[in-house]
PDB file of C-alpha atoms and ligand atoms in Angstrom:
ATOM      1  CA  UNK A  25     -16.622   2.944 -20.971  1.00  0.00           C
ATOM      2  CA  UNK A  26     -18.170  -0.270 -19.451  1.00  0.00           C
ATOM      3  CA  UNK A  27     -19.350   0.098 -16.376  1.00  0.00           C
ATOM      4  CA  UNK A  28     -16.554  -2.839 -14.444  1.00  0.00           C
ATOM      5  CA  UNK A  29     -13.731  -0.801 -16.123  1.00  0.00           C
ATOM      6  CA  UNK A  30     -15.363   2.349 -15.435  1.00  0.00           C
ATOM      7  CA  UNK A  31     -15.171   0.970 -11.408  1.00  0.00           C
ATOM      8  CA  UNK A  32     -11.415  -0.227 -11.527  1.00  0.00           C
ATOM      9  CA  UNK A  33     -10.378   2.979 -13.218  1.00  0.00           C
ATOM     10  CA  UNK A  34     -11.833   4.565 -10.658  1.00  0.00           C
ATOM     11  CA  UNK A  35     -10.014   2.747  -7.807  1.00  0.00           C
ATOM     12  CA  UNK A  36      -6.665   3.022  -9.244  1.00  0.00           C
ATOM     13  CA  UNK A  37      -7.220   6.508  -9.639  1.00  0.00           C
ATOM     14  CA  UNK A  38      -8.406   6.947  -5.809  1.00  0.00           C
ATOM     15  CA  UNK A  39      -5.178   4.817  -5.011  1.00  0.00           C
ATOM     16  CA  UNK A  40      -2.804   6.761  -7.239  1.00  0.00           C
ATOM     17  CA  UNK A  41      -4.285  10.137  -5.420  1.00  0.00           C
ATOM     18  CA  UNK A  42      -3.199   9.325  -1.813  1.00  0.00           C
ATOM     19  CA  UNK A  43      -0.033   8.298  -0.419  1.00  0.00           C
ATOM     20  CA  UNK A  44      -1.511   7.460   2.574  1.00  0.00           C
ATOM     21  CA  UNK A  45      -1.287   3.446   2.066  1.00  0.00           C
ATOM     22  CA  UNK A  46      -5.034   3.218   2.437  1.00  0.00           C
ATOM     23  CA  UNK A  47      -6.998   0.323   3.504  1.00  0.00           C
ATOM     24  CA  UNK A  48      -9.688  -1.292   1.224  1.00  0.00           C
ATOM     25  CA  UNK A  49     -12.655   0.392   3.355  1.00  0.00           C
ATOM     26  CA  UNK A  50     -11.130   4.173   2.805  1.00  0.00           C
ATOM     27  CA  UNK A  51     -10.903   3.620  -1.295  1.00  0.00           C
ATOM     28  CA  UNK A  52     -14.406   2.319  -1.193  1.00  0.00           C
ATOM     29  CA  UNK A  53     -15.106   5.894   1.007  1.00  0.00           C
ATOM     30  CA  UNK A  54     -13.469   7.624  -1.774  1.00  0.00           C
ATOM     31  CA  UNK A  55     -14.834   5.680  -5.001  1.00  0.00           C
ATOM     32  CA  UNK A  56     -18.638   5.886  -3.757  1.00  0.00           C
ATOM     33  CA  UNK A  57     -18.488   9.481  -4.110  1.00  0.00           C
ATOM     34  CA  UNK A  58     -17.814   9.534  -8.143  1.00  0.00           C
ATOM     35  CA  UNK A  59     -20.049   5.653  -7.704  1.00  0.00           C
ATOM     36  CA  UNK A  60     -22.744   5.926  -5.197  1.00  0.00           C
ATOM     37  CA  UNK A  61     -24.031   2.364  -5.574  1.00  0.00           C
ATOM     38  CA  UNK A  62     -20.332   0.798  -5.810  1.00  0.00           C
ATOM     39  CA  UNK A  63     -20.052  -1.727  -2.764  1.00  0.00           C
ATOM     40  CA  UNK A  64     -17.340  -2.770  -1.141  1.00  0.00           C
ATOM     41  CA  UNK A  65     -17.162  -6.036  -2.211  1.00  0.00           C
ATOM     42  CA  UNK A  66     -16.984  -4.874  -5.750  1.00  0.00           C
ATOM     43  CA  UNK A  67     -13.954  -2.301  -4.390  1.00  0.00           C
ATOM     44  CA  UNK A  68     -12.131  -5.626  -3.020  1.00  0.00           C
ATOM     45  CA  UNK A  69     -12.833  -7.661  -6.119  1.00  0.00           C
ATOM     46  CA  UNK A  70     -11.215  -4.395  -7.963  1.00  0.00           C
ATOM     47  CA  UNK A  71      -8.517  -4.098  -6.152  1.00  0.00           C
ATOM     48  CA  UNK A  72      -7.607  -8.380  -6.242  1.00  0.00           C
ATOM     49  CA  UNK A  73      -7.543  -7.158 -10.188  1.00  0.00           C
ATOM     50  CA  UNK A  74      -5.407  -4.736  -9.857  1.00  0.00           C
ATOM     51  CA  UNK A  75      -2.934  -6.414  -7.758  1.00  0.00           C
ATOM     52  CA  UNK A  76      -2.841  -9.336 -10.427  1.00  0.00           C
ATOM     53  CA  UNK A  77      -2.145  -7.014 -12.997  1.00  0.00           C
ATOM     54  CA  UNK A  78       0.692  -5.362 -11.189  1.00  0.00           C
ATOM     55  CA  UNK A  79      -0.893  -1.791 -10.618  1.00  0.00           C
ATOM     56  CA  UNK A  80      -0.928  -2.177  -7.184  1.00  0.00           C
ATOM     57  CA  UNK A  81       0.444  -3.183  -4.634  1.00  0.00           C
ATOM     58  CA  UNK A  82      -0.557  -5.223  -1.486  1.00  0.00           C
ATOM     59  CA  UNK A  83       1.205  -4.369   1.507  1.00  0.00           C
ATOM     60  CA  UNK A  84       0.261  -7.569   3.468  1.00  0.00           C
ATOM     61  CA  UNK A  85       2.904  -7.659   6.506  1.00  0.00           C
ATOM     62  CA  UNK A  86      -0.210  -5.557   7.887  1.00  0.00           C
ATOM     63  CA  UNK A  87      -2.701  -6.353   9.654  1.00  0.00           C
ATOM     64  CA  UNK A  88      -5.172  -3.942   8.310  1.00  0.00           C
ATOM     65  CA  UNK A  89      -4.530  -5.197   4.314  1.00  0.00           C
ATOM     66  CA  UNK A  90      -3.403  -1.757   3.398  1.00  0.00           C
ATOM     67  CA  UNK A  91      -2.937  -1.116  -0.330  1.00  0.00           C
ATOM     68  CA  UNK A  92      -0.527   1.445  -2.652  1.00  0.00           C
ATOM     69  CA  UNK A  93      -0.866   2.739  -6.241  1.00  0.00           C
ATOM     70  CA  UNK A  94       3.203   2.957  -6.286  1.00  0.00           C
ATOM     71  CA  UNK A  95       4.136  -0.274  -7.166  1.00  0.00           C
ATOM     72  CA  UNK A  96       8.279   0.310  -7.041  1.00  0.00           C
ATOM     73  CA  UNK A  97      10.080  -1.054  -4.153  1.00  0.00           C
ATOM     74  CA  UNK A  98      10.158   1.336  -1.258  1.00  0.00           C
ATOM     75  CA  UNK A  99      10.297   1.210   1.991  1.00  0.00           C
ATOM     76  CA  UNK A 100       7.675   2.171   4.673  1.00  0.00           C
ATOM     77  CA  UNK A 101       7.337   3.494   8.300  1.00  0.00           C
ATOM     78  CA  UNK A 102       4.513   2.966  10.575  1.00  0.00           C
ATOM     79  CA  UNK A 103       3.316   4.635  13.765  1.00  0.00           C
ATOM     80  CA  UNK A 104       3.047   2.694  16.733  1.00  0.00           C
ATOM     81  CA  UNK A 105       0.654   5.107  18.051  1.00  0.00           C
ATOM     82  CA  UNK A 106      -1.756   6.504  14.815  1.00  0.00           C
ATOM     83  CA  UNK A 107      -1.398   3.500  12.680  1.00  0.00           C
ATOM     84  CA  UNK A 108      -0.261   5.903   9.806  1.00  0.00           C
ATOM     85  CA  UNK A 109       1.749   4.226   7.129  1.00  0.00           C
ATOM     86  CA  UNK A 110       4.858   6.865   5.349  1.00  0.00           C
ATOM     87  CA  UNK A 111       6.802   6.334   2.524  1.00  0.00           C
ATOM     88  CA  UNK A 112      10.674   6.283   3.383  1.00  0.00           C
ATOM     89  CA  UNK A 113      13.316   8.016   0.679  1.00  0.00           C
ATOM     90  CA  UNK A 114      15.395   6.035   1.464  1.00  0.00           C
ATOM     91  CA  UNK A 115      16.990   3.926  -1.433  1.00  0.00           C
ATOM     92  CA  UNK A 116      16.151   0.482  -1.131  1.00  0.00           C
ATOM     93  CA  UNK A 117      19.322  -2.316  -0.386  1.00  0.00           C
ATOM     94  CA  UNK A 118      19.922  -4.016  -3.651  1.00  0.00           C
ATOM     95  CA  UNK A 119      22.992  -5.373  -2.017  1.00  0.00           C
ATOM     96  CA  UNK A 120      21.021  -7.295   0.722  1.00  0.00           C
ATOM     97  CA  UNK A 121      19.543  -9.230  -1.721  1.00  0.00           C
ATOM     98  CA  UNK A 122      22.484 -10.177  -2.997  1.00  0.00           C
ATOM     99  CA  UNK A 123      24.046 -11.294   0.718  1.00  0.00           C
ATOM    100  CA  UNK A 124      20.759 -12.867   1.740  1.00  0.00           C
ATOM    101  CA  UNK A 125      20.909 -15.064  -1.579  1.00  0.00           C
ATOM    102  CA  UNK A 126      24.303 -16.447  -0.910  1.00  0.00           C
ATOM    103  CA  UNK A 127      24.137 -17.019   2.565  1.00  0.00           C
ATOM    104  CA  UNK A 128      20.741 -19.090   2.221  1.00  0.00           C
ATOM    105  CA  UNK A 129      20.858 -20.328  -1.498  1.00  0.00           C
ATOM    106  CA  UNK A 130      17.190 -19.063  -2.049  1.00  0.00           C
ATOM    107  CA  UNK A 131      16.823 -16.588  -5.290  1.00  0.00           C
ATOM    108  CA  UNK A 132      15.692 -12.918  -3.710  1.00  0.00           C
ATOM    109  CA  UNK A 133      13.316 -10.867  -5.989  1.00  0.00           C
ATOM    110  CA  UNK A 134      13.038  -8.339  -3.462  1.00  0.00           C
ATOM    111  CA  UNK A 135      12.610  -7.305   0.090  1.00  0.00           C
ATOM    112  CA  UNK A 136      10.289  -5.177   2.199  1.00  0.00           C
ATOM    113  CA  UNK A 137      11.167  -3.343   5.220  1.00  0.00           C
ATOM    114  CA  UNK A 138       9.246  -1.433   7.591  1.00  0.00           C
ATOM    115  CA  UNK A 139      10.815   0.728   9.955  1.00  0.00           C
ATOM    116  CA  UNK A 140       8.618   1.147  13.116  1.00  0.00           C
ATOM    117  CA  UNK A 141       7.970   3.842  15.750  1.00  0.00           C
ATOM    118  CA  UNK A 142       6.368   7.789  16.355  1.00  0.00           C
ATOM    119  CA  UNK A 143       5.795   9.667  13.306  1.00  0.00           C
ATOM    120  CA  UNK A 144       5.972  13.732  13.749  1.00  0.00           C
ATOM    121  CA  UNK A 145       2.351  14.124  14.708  1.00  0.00           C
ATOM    122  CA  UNK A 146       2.255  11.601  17.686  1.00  0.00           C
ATOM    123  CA  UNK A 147       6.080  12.769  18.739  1.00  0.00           C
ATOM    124  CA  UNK A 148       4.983  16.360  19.106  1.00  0.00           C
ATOM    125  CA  UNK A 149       1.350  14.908  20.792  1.00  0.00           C
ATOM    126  CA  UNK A 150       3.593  13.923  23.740  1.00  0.00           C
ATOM    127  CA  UNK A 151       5.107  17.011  24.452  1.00  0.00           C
TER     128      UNK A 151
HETATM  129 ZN1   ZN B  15       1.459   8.728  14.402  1.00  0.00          ZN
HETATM  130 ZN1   ZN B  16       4.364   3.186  -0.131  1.00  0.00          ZN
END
């Protein structure tokens, strides 16, 4: 395999292992140990790629440019206190998009929500 495939395989597949919504500086953690002389630039440049291509996703209402491998839409929570960024099953409101389109005229592809607050870790840390 050439060796710039060989490096975005390797991304997606660090991506695809976590659910953890890592940020760019984590994957490049991960990738350097199956890549030692990957840099992180060439992680970032992979992972623009793989965001055009629709692999990936972006989650860019953060501040921290956090990325996941599961591109469906899904909702998220994040910790106030840790930072940590969840997956919610929780199925998303098709019917919002609908509303939101009538009352405003705009065509809705989609929505993302992010429910805030402690997740189980930090709730029992206060205890
Ligand atoms: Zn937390
Ligand atoms: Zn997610």
């Amino acid at each position: 395999m050439a060796r710039k495939s060989k490096q975005k395989q390797a991304v997606l597949r660090v991506l695809n292992g976590t659910t953890s919504h890592p940020t760019a500086k984590w994957i490049y953690e991960e990738v350097r140990q199956e890549i030692p002389d990957i840099s992180l630039g060439t992680v970032y440049r992979n992972l623009k790629l793989l965001k055009c291509e629709g692999k990936i996703l972006e989650l860019d209402f953060t501040t921290l440019g956090r990325f996941d491998g599961n591109i469906y839409n899904h909702y998220h929570f994040r910790c106030e206190r840790c930072g940590g960024m969840f997956d919610v099953d929780e199925p998303v409101d098709k019917l919002m998009d609908d509303r939101v389109a009538q009352k405003t005229g705009f065509k809705v592809t989609h929505h993302r929500l992010e429910f805030r607050g402690l997740c189980k870790d930090c709730q029992s840390e206060t205890h």
